[in-house]
PDB file of C-alpha atoms in Angstrom:
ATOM      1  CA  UNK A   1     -48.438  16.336 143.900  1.00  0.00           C
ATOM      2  CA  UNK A   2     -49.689  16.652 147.437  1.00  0.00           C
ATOM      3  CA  UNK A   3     -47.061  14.381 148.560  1.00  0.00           C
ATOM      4  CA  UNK A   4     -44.993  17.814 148.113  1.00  0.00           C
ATOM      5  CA  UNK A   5     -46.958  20.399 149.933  1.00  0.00           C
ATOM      6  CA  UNK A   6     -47.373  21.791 152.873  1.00  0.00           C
ATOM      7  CA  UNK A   7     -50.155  20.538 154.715  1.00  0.00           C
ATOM      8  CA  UNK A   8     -50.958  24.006 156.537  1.00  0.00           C
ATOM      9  CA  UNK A   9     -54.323  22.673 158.000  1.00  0.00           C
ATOM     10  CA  UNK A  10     -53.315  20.004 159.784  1.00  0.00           C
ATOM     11  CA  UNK A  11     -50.337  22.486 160.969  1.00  0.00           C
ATOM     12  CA  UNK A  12     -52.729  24.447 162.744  1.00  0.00           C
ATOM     13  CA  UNK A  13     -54.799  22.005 163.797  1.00  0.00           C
ATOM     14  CA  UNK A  14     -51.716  20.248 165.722  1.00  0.00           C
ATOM     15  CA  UNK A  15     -51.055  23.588 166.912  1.00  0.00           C
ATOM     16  CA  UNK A  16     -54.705  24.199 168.594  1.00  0.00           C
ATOM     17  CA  UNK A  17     -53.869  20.614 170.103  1.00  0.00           C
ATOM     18  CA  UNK A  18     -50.783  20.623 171.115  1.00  0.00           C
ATOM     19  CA  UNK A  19     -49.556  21.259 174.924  1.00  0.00           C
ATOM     20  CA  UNK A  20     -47.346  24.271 173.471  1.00  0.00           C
ATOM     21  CA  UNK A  21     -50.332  25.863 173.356  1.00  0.00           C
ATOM     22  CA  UNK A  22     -50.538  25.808 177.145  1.00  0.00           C
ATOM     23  CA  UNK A  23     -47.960  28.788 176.886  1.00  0.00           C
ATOM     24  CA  UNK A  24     -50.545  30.938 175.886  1.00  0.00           C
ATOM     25  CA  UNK A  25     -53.138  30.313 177.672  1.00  0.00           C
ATOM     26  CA  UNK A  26     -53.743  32.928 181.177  1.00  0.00           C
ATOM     27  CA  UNK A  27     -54.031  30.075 183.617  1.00  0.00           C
ATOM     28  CA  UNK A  28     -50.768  28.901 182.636  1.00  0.00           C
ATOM     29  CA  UNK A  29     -49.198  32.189 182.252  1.00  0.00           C
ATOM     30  CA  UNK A  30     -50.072  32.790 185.799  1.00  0.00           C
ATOM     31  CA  UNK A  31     -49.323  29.789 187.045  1.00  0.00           C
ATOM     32  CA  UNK A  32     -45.527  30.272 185.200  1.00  0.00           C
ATOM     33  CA  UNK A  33     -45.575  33.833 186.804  1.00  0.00           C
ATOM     34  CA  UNK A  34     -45.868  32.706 190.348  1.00  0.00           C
ATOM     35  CA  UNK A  35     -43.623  29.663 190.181  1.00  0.00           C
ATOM     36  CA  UNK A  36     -40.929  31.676 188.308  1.00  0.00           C
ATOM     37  CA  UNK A  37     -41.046  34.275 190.404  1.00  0.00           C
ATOM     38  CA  UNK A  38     -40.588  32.472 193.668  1.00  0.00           C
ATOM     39  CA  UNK A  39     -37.639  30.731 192.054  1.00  0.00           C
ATOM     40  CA  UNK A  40     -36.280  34.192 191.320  1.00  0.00           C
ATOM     41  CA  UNK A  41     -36.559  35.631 194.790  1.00  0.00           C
ATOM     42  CA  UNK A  42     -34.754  31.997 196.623  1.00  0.00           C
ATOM     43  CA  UNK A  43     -31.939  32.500 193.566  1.00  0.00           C
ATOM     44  CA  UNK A  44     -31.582  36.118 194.331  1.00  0.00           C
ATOM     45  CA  UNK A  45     -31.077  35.687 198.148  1.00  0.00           C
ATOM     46  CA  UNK A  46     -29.144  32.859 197.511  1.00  0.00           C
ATOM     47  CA  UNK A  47     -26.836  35.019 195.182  1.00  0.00           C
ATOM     48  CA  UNK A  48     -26.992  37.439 198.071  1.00  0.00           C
ATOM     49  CA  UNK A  49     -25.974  35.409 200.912  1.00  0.00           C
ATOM     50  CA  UNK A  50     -22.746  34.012 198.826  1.00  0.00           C
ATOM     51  CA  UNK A  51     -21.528  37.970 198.710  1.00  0.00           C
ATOM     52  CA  UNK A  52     -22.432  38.343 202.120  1.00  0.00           C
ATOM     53  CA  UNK A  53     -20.466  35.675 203.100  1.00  0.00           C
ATOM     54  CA  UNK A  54     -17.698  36.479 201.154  1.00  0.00           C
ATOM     55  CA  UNK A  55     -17.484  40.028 202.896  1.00  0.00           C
ATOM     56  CA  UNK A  56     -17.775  38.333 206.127  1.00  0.00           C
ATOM     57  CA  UNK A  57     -14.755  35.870 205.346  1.00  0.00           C
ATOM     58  CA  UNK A  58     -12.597  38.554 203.539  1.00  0.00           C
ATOM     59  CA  UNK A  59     -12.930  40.842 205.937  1.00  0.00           C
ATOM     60  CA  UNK A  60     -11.239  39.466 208.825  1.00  0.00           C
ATOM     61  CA  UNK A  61      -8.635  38.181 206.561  1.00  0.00           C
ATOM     62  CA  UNK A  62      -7.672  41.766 205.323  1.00  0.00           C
ATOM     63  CA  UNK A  63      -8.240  43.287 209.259  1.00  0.00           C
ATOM     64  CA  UNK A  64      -5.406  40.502 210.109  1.00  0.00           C
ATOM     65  CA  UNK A  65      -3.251  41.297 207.386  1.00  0.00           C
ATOM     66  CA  UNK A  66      -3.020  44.917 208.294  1.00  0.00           C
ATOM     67  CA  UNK A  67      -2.353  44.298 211.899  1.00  0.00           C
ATOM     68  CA  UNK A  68       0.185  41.598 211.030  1.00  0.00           C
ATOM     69  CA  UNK A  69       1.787  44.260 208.505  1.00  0.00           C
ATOM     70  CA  UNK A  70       1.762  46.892 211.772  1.00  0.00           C
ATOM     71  CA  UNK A  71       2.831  44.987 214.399  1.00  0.00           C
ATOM     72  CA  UNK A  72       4.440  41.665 213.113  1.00  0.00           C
ATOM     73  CA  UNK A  73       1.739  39.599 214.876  1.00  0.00           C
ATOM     74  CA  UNK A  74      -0.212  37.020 212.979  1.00  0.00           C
ATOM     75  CA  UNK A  75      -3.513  36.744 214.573  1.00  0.00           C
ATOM     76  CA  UNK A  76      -5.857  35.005 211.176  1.00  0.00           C
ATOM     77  CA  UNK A  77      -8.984  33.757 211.871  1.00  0.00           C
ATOM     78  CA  UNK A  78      -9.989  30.554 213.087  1.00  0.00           C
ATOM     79  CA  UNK A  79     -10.866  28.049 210.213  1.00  0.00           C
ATOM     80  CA  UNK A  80     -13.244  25.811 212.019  1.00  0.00           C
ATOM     81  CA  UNK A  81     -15.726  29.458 213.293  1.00  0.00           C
ATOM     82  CA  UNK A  82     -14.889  30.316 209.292  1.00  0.00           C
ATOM     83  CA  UNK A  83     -16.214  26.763 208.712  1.00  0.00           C
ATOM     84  CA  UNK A  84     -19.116  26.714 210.450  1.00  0.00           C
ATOM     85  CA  UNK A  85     -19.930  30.102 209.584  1.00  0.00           C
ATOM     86  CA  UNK A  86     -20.442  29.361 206.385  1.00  0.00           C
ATOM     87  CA  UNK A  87     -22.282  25.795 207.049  1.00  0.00           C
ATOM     88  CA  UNK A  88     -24.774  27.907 209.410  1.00  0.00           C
ATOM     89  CA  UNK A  89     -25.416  30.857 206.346  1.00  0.00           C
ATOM     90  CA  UNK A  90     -25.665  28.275 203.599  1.00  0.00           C
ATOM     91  CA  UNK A  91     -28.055  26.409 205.494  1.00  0.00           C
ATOM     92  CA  UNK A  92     -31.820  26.716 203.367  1.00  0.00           C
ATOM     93  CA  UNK A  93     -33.411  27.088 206.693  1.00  0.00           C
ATOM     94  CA  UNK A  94     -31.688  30.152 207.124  1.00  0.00           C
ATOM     95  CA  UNK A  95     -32.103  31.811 203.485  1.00  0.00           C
ATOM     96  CA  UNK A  96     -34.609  34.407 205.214  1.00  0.00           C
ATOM     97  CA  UNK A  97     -31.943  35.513 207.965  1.00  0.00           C
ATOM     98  CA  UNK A  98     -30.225  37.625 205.008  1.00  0.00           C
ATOM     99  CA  UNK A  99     -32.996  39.820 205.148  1.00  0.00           C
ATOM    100  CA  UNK A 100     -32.134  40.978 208.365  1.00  0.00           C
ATOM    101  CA  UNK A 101     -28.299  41.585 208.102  1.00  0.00           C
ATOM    102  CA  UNK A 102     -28.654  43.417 204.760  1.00  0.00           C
ATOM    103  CA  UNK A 103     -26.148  46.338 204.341  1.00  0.00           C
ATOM    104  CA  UNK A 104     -25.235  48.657 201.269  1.00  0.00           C
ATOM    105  CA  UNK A 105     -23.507  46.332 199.129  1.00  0.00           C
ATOM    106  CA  UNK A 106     -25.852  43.054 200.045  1.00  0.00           C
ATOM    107  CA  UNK A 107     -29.165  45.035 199.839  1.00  0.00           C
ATOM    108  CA  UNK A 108     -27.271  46.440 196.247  1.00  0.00           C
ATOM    109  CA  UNK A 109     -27.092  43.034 195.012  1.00  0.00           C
ATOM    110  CA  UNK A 110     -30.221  41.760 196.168  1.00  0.00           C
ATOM    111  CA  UNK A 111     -32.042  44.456 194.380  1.00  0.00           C
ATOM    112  CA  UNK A 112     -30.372  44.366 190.882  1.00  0.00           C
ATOM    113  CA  UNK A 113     -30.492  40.109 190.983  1.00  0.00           C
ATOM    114  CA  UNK A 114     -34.275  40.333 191.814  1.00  0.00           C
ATOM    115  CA  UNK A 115     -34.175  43.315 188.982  1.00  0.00           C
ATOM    116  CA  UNK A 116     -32.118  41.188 186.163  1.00  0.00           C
ATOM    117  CA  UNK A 117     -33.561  37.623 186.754  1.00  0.00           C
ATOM    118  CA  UNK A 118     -37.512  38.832 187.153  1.00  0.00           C
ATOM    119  CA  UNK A 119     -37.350  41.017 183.736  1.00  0.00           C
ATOM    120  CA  UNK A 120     -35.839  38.132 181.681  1.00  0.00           C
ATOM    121  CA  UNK A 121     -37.207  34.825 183.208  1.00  0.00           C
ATOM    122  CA  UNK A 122     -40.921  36.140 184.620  1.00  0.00           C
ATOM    123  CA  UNK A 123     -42.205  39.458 182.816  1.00  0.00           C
ATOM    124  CA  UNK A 124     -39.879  38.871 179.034  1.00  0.00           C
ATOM    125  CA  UNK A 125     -40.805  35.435 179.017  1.00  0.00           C
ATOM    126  CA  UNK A 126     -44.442  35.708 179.813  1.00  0.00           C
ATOM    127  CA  UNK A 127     -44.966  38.643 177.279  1.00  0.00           C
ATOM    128  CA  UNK A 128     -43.432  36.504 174.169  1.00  0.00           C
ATOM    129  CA  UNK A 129     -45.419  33.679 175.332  1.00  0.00           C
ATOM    130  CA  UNK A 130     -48.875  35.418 175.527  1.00  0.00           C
ATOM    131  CA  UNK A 131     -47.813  37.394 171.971  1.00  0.00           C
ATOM    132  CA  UNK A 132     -46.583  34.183 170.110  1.00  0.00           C
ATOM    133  CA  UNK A 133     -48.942  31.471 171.788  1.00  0.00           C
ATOM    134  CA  UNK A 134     -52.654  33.384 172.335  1.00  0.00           C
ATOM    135  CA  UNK A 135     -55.390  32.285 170.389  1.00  0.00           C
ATOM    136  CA  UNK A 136     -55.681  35.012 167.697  1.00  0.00           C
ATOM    137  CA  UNK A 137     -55.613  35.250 163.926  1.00  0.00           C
ATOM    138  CA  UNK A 138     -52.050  35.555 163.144  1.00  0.00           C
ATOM    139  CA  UNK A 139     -50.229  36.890 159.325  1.00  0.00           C
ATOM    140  CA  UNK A 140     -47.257  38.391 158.345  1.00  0.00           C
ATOM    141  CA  UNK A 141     -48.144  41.330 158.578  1.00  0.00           C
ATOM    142  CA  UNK A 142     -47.814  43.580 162.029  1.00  0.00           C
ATOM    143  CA  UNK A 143     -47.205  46.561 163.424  1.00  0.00           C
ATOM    144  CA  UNK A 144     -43.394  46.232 165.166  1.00  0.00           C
ATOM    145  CA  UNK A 145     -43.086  46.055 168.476  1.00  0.00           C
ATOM    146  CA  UNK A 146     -40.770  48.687 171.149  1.00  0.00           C
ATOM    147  CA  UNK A 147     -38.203  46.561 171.984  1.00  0.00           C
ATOM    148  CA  UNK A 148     -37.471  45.792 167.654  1.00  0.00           C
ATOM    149  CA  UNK A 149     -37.999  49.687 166.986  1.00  0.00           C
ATOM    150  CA  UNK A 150     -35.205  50.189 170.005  1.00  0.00           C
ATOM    151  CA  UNK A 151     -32.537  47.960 168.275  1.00  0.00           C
ATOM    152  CA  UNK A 152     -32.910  50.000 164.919  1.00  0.00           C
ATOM    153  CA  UNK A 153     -33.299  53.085 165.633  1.00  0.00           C
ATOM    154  CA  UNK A 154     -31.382  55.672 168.672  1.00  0.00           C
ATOM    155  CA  UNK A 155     -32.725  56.612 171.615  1.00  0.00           C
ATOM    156  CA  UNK A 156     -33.113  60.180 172.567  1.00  0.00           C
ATOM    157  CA  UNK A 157     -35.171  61.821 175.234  1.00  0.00           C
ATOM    158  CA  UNK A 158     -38.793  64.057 173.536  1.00  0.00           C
ATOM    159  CA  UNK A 159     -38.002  67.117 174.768  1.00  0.00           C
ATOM    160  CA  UNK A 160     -35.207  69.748 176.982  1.00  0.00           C
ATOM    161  CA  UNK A 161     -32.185  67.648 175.283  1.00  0.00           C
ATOM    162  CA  UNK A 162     -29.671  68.323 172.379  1.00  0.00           C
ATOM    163  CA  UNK A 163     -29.025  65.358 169.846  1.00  0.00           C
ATOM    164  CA  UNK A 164     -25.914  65.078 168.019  1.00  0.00           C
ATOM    165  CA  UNK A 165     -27.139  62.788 165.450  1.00  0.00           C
ATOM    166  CA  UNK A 166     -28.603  63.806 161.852  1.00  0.00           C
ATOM    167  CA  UNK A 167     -32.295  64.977 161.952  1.00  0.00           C
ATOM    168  CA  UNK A 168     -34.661  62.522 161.118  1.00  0.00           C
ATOM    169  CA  UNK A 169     -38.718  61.490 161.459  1.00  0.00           C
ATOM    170  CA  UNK A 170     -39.539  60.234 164.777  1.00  0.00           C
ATOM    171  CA  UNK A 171     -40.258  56.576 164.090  1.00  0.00           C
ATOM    172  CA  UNK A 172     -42.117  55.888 168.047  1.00  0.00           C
ATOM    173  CA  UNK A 173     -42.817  57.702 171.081  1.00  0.00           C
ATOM    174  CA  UNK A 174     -42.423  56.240 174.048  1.00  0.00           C
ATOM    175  CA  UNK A 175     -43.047  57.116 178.097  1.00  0.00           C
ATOM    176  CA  UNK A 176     -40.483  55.873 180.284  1.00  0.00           C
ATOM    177  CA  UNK A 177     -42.724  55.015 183.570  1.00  0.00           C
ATOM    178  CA  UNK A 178     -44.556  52.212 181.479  1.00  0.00           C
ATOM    179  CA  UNK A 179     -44.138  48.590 182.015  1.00  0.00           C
ATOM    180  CA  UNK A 180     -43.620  48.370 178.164  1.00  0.00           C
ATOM    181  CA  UNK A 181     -40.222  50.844 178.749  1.00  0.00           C
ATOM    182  CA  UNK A 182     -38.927  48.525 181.596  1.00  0.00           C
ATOM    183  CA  UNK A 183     -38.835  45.330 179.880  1.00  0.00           C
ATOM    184  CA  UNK A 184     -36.098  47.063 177.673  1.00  0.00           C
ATOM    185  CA  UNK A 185     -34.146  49.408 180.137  1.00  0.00           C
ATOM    186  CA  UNK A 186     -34.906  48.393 183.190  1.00  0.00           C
ATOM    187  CA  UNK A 187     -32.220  50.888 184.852  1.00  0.00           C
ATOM    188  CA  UNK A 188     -33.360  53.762 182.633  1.00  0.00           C
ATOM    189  CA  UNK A 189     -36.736  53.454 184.008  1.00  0.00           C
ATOM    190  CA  UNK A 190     -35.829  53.406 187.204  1.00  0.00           C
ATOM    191  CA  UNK A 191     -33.955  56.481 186.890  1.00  0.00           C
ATOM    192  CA  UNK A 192     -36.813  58.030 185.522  1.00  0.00           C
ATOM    193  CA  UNK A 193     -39.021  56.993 188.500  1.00  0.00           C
ATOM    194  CA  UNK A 194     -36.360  58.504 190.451  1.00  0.00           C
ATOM    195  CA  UNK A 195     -36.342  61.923 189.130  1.00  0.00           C
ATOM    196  CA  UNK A 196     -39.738  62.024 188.313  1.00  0.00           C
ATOM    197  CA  UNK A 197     -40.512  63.263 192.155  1.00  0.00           C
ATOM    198  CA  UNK A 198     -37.567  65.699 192.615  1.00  0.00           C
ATOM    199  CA  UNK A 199     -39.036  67.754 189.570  1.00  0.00           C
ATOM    200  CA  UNK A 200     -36.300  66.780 187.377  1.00  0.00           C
ATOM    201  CA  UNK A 201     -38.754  65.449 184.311  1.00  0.00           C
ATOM    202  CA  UNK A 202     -40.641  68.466 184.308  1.00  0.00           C
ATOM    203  CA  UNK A 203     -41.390  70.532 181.438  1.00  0.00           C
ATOM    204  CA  UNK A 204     -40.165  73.430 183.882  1.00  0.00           C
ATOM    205  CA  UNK A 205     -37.957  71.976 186.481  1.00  0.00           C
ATOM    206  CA  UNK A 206     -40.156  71.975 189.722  1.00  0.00           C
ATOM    207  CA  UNK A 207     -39.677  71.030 193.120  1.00  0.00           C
ATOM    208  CA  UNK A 208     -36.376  69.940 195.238  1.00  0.00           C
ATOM    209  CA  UNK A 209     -34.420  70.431 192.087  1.00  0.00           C
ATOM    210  CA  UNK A 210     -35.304  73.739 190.970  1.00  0.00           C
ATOM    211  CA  UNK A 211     -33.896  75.021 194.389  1.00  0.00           C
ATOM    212  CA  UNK A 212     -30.501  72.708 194.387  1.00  0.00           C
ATOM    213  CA  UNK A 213     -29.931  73.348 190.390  1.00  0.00           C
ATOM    214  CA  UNK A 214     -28.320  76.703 190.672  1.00  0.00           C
ATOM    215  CA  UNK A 215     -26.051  75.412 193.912  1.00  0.00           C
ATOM    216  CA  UNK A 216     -25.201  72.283 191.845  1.00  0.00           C
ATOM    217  CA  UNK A 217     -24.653  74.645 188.425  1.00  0.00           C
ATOM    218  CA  UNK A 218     -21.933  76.831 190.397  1.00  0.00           C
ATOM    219  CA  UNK A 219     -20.305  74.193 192.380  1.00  0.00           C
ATOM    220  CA  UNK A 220     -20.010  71.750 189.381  1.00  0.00           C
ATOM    221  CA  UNK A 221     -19.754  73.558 186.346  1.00  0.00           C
ATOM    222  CA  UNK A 222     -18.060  71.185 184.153  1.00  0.00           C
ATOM    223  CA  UNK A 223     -21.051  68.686 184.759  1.00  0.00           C
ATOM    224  CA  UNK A 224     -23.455  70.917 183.141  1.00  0.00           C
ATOM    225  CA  UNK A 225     -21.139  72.374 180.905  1.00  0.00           C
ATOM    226  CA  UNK A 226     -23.701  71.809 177.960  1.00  0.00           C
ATOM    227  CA  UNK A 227     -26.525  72.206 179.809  1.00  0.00           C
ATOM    228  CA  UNK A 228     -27.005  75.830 180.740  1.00  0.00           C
ATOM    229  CA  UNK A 229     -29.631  76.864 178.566  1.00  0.00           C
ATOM    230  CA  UNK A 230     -31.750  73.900 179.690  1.00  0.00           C
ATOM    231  CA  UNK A 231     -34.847  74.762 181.577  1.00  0.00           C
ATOM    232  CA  UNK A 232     -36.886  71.372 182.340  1.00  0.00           C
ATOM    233  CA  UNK A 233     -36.420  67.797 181.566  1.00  0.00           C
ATOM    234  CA  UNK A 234     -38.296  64.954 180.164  1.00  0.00           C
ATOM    235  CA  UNK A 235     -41.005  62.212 180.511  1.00  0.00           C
ATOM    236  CA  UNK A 236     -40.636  60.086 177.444  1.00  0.00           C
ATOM    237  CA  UNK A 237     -38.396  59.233 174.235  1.00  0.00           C
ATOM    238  CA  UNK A 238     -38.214  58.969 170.780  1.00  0.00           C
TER     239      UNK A 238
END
């Protein structure tokens, strides 16, 4: 009969052995971090540099095009300079140049890449690793984590905001400044960091934004429509 079971002790004994263990271990967490994270950063100026260069080669295209259009005169770029322009940008002794030539749109890019790729390949992947690999006594039964509650249940903001939805329990209360908030809406928590110095997450709007609301609440009207009766904003969510 024990042909047919589960040999559960020697499962966890391979498990304290094995080198999947490594992925829970702080040394090799860190170790991940840094090397992942330096991969990130070359991917996202590399990422970067391809729309830069594509703005550089359109560009003159479409400035030819117009004057052709106006006066009848072709006058396209040289291929060979187009050629070597992009030789010279491609170049990996050069990644760092893009740094220095960054405009709206480039340094747009650069940021959400760095953004996107460090969330789901450094921070996401280090966090399941440390939860799923640490040495700890482990059962069926937990508490469930942010990120699971946020797939279940709506978001709304704790305070200053109408819901449309049917009243319910709050299930979790969440800030959105913590790291915890990022790894799930990176661009909401952003935004929060962003009006979180004008005064707009107040309980009682505060600062710049309690002396541009009433310009901005008789100039745009329709954009806060809904929103008259609202005195302050808010920190966290539910």
């Amino acid at each position: 009969m024990k042909l047919f079971k589960k040999d559960y002790r020697a499962e966890r004994q391979f498990m304290r052995e094995s080198y999947i263990r490594w992925r829970g271990r702080p040394w090799f967490l860190w170790l991940y971090g840094i090397i992942a994270t330096i991969g990130v950063i070359f991917i996202s100026l590399y990422v970067t540099i391809i729309v830069d260069l594509l703005i550089r080669v359109i560009g003159p295209y479409i400035q030819a095009f117009k004057f052709y259009m106006q006066s009848g005169v072709a006058q396209w770029p040289e291929f060979n300079d187009v050629m070597n322009m992009t030789a010279t940008v491609l170049n990996p002794l050069n990644i760092f140049t893009i740094l220095f030539r960054l405009a709206l749109v480039t340094g747009i890019v650069l940021i959400l890449c760095l953004l996107l790729l460090i969330k789901k390949y450094v921070f996401q992947r280090i966090y399941d690793w440390y939860q799923l690999f640490r040495d700890q006594t482990r059962n069926t039964n937990r508490f469930a984590e942010v990120r699971e509650v946020d797939k279940v249940y709506k978001l709304i903001p704790d305070r200053n905001k109408n819901f449309k939805g049917r009243p319910g329990q709050p299930v979790l209360h969440t800030q959105g400044y913590t790291l915890e908030f990022f790894m799930i809406h990176p661009f909401l928590w952003a935004w929060q960091w962003v009006k979180r110095p004008l005064g707009m997450n107040s309980l009682e709007f505060s600062g710049v934004y309690k002396k541009i609301r009433p310009v901005l609440l008789e100039r745009l009207p329709k954009l806060f429509e809904k929103q008259l009766n609202v005195q302050g904003g808010f920190d966290g969510f539910y």
